[in-house]
Coordinates of C-alpha atoms and ligand atoms in Angstrom, one line a residue:
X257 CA 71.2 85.5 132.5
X258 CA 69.8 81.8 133.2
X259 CA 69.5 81.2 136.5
X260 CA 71.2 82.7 139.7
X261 CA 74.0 81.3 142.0
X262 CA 73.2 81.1 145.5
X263 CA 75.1 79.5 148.6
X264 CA 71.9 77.7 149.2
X265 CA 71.2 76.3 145.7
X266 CA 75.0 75.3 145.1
X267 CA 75.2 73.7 148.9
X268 CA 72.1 71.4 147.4
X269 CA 73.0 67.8 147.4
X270 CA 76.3 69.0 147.5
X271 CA 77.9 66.0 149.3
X272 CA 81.3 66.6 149.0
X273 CA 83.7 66.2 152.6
X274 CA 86.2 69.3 152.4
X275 CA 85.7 71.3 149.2
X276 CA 83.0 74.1 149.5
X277 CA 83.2 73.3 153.3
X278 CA 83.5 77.7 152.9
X279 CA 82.1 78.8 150.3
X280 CA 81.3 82.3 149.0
X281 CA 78.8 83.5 146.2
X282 CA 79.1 87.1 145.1
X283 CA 77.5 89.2 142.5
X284 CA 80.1 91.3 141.2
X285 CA 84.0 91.0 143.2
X286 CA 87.2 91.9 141.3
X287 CA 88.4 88.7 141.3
X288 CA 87.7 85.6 142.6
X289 CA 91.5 84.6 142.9
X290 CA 92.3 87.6 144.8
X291 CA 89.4 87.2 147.2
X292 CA 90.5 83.6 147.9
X293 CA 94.6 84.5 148.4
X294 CA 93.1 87.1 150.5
X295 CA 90.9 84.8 152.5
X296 CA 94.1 82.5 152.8
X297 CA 96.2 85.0 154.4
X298 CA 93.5 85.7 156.6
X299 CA 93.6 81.6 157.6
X300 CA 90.6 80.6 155.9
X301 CA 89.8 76.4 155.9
X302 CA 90.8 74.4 153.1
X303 CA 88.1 73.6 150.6
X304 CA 87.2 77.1 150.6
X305 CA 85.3 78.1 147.3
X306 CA 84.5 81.6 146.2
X307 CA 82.3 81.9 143.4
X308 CA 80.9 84.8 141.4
X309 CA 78.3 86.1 139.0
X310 CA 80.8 88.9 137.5
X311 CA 83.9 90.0 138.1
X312 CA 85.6 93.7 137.3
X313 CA 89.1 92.7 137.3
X314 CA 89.3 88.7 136.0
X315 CA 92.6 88.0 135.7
X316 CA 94.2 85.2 133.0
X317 CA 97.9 83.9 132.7
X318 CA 100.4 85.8 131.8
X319 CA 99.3 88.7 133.0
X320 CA 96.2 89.0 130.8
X321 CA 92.4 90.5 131.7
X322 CA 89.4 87.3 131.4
X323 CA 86.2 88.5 130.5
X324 CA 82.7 87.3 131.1
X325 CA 79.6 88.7 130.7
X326 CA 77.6 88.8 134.3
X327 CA 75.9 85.3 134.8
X328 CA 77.2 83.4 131.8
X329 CA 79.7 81.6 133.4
X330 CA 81.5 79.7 135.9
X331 CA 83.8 82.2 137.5
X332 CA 85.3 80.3 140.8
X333 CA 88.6 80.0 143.1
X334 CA 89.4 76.9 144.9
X335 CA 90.9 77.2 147.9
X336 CA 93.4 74.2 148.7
X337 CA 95.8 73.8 151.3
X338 CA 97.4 69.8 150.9
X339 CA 100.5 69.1 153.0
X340 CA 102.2 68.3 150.3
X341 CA 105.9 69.7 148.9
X342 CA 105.9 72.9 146.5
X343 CA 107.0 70.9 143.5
X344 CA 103.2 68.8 143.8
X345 CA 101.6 72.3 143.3
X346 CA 100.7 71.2 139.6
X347 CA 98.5 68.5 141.0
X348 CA 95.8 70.8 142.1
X349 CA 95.9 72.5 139.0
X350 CA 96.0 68.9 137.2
X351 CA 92.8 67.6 139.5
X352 CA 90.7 70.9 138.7
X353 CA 90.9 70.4 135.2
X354 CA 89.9 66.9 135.4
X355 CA 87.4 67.6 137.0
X356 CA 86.1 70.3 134.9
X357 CA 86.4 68.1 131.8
X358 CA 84.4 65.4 133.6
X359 CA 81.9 67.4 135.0
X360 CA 81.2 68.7 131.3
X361 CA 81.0 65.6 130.3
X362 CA 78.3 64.6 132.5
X363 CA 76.0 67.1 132.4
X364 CA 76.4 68.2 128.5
X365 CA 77.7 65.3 127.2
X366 CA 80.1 67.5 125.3
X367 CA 83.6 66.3 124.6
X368 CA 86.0 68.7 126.5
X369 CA 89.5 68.4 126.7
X370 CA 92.4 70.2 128.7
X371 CA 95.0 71.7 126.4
X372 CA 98.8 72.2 128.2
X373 CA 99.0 73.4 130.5
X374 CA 96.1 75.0 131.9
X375 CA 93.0 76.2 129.0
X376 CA 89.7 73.6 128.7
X377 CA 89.0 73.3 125.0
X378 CA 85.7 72.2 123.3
X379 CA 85.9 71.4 119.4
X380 CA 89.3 72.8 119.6
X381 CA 88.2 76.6 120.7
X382 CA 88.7 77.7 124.3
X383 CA 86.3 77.0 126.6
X384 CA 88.0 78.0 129.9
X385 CA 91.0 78.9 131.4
X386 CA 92.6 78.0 135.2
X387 CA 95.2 80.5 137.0
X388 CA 96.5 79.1 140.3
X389 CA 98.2 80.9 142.5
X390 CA 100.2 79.8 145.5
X391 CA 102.4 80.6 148.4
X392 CA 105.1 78.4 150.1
X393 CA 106.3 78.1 153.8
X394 CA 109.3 76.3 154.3
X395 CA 109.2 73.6 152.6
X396 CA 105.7 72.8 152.2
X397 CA 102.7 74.3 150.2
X398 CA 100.6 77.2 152.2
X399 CA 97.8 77.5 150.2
X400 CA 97.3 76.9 146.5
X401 CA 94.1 79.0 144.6
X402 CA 93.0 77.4 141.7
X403 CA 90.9 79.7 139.5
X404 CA 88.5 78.4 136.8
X405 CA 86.6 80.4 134.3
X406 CA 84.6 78.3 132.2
X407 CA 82.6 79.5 129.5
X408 CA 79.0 78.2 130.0
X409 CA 76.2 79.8 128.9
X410 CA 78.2 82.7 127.0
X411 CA 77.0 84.7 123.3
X412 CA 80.0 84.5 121.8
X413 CA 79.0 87.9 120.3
X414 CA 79.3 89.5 123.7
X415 CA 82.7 88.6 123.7
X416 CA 85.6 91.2 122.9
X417 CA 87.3 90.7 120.3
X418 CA 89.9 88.2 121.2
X419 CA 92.9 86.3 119.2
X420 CA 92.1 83.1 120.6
X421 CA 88.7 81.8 119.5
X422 CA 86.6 80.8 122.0
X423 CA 83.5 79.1 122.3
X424 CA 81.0 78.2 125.2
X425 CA 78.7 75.6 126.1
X426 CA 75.2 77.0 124.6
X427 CA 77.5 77.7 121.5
X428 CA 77.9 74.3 120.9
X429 CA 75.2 72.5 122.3
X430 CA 72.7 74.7 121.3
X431 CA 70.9 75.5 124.8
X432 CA 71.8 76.9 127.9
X433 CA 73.4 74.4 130.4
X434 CA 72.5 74.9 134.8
X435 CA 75.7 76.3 136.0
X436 CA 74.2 75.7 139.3
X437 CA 74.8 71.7 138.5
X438 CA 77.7 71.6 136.6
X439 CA 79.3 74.0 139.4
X440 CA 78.0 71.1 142.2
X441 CA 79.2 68.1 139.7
X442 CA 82.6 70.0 139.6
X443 CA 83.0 70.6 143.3
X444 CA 82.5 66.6 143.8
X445 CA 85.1 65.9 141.3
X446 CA 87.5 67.8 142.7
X447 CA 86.8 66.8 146.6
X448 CA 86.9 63.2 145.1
X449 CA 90.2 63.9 143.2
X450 CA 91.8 65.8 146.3
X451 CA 91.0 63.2 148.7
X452 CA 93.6 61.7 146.8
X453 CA 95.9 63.7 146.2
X454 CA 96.4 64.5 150.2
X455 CA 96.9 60.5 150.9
X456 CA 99.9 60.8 147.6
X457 CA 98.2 60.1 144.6
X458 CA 99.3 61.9 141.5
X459 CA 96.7 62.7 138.9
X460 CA 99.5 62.5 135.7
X461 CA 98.0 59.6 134.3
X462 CA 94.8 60.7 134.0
X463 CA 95.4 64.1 133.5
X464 CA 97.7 63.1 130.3
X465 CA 94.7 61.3 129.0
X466 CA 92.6 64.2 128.7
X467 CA 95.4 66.1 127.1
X468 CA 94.9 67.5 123.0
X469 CA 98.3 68.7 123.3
X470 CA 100.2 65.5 122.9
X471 CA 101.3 64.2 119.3
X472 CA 100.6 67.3 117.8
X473 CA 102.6 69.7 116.1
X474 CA 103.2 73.0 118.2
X475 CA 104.4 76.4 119.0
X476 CA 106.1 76.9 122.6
X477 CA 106.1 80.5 124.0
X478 CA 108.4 80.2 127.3
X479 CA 109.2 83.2 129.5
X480 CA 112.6 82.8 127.7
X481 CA 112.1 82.1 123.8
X482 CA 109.8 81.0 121.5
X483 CA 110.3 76.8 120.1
X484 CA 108.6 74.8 117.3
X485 CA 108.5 71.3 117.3
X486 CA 106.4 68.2 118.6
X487 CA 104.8 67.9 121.8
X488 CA 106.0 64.3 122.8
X489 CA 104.8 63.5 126.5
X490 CA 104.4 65.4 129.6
X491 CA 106.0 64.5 133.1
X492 CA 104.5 63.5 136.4
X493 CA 105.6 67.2 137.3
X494 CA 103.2 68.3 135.0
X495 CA 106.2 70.0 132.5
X496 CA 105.8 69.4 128.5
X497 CA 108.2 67.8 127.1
X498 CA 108.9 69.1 123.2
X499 CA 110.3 67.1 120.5
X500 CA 113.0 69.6 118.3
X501 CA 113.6 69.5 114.9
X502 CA 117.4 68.6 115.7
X503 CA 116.0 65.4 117.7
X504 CA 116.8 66.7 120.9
X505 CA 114.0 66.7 123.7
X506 CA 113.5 70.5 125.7
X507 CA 111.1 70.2 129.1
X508 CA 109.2 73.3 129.0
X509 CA 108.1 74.1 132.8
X510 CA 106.5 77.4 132.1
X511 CA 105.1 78.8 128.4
X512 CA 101.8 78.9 126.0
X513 CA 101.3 76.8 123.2
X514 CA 99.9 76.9 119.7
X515 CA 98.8 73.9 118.2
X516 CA 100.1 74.5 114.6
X517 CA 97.7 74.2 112.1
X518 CA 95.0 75.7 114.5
X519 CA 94.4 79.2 116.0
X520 CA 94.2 77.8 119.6
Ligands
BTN179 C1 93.6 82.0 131.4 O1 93.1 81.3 130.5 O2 94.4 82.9 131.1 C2 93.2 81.8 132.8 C3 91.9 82.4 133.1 C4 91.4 82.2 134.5 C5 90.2 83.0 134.8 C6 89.5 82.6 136.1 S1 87.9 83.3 136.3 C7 87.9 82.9 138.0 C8 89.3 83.2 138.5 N1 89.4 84.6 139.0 C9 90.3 85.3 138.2 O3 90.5 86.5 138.3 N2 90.8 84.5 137.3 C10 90.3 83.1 137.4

């Protein structure tokens, strides 16, 4: 394990305005999404942040377990509650992995990218993985929690073994990386993005520029079938929109994609 996360040693210089205004650090929890959905119920402030060093129940899209071993990763839930309409969930999602990419950037210099619709890729293995979670009330958003499991300073031989390769930041770059400030540089993304977003901005644009997906040939798995064809564009809701061998164009709203030719 490199070195531990504290609520004093992330709250360091952290000079962001609403996002870790709460903020919770735990050793071991069962999930970090499930603690933040249950602090939202319970009327906790948006910007809240729960963070931990392991968890015993991670939970990926789809319905599938994420793993980590204890203090080699960024395991968080972002607490976020915009008054904005349901259909501007996908923004949150959007800003967190902008910011995720970004912050990587900055303090590895390593080239992530955000692969539709919600994994972080480095080299074009998975890095991370986001699961939000929300809740409406009439018709505006309650809360949304955005989850983000990065993989940071991970042995990939601790991992299970897993169809999708992965990788992690000390895989690639050779040393370990200070979760402590790549979790801080994060956090001031994302308050900087969601400042934003609550005053209308949509994050499409730049979120499409950090997409792999786009151009490439691909695999859609959607709750209803399973499509092949080219991943054209993406609209400002976030949706992918597929290019079919019969020239027709299918939005996909909801699915996991393949890139052919890869095993991402
Ligand atoms: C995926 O790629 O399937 C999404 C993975 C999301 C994992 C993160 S880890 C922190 C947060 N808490 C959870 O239980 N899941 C998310």
């Amino acid at each position: 394990m490199t070195e531990g996360l504290t609520v004093e040693a992330i709250r360091q210089g952290l000079a962001t305005t609403v996002v870790g205004r709460g903020l919770e650090v735990h050793a071991e929890i069962d999930s970090t999404n499930t603690r933040a959905v249950v602090l939202a119920r319970e009327g906790a402030p948006d910007g809240t942040v729960v963070v931990a060093e392991a968890q015993t129940a991670g939970r990926g899209r789809l319905g599938r377990r994420w793993y980590a071993p204890a203090g080699s990763a960024l395991l968080l839930s972002i607490l976020l509650r915009p008054n904005v309409a349901p259909l501007q969930a996908q923004r949150l999602t959007m800003i967190v992995s902008l910011a995720a990419v970004e912050a990587i950037g900055e303090v590895s210099g390593l080239p992530a990218e955000v692969k539709w619709p919600n994994d972080i890729l480095l080299r074009g293995k998975k890095l991370g993985g986001m699961l939000t979670e929300l809740s409406v009330r009439g018709d505006r958003l309650d809360y949304v929690v955005v989850g983000l499991g990065l993989n940071v300073n991970l042995d990939l031989s601790a991992l299970p073994e897993v169809s999708t390769p992965a990788t992690s930041l000390l895989a690639e770059l050779g040393q370990p990386v200070s979760r402590v400030v790549l979790l801080r540089a994060l956090l001031r993304r994302v308050d900087d993005y969601y400042a934003r977003v609550r005053v209308g901005w949509s994050p499409h644009e730049a979120w499409r520029e950090r997409l792999a997906t786009l151009g490439q040939p691909v695999t859609v798995g959607t709750p209803e079938e399973v499509i092949e064809g080219q991943a054209e564009d993406v609209d400002a809701d976030g949706a992918l929109l597929v290019r079919l061998p019969d020239g027709s164009l299918r939005r996909v709203l909801v699915g996991d994609v393949t890139l052919r030719g890869h095993t991402v």
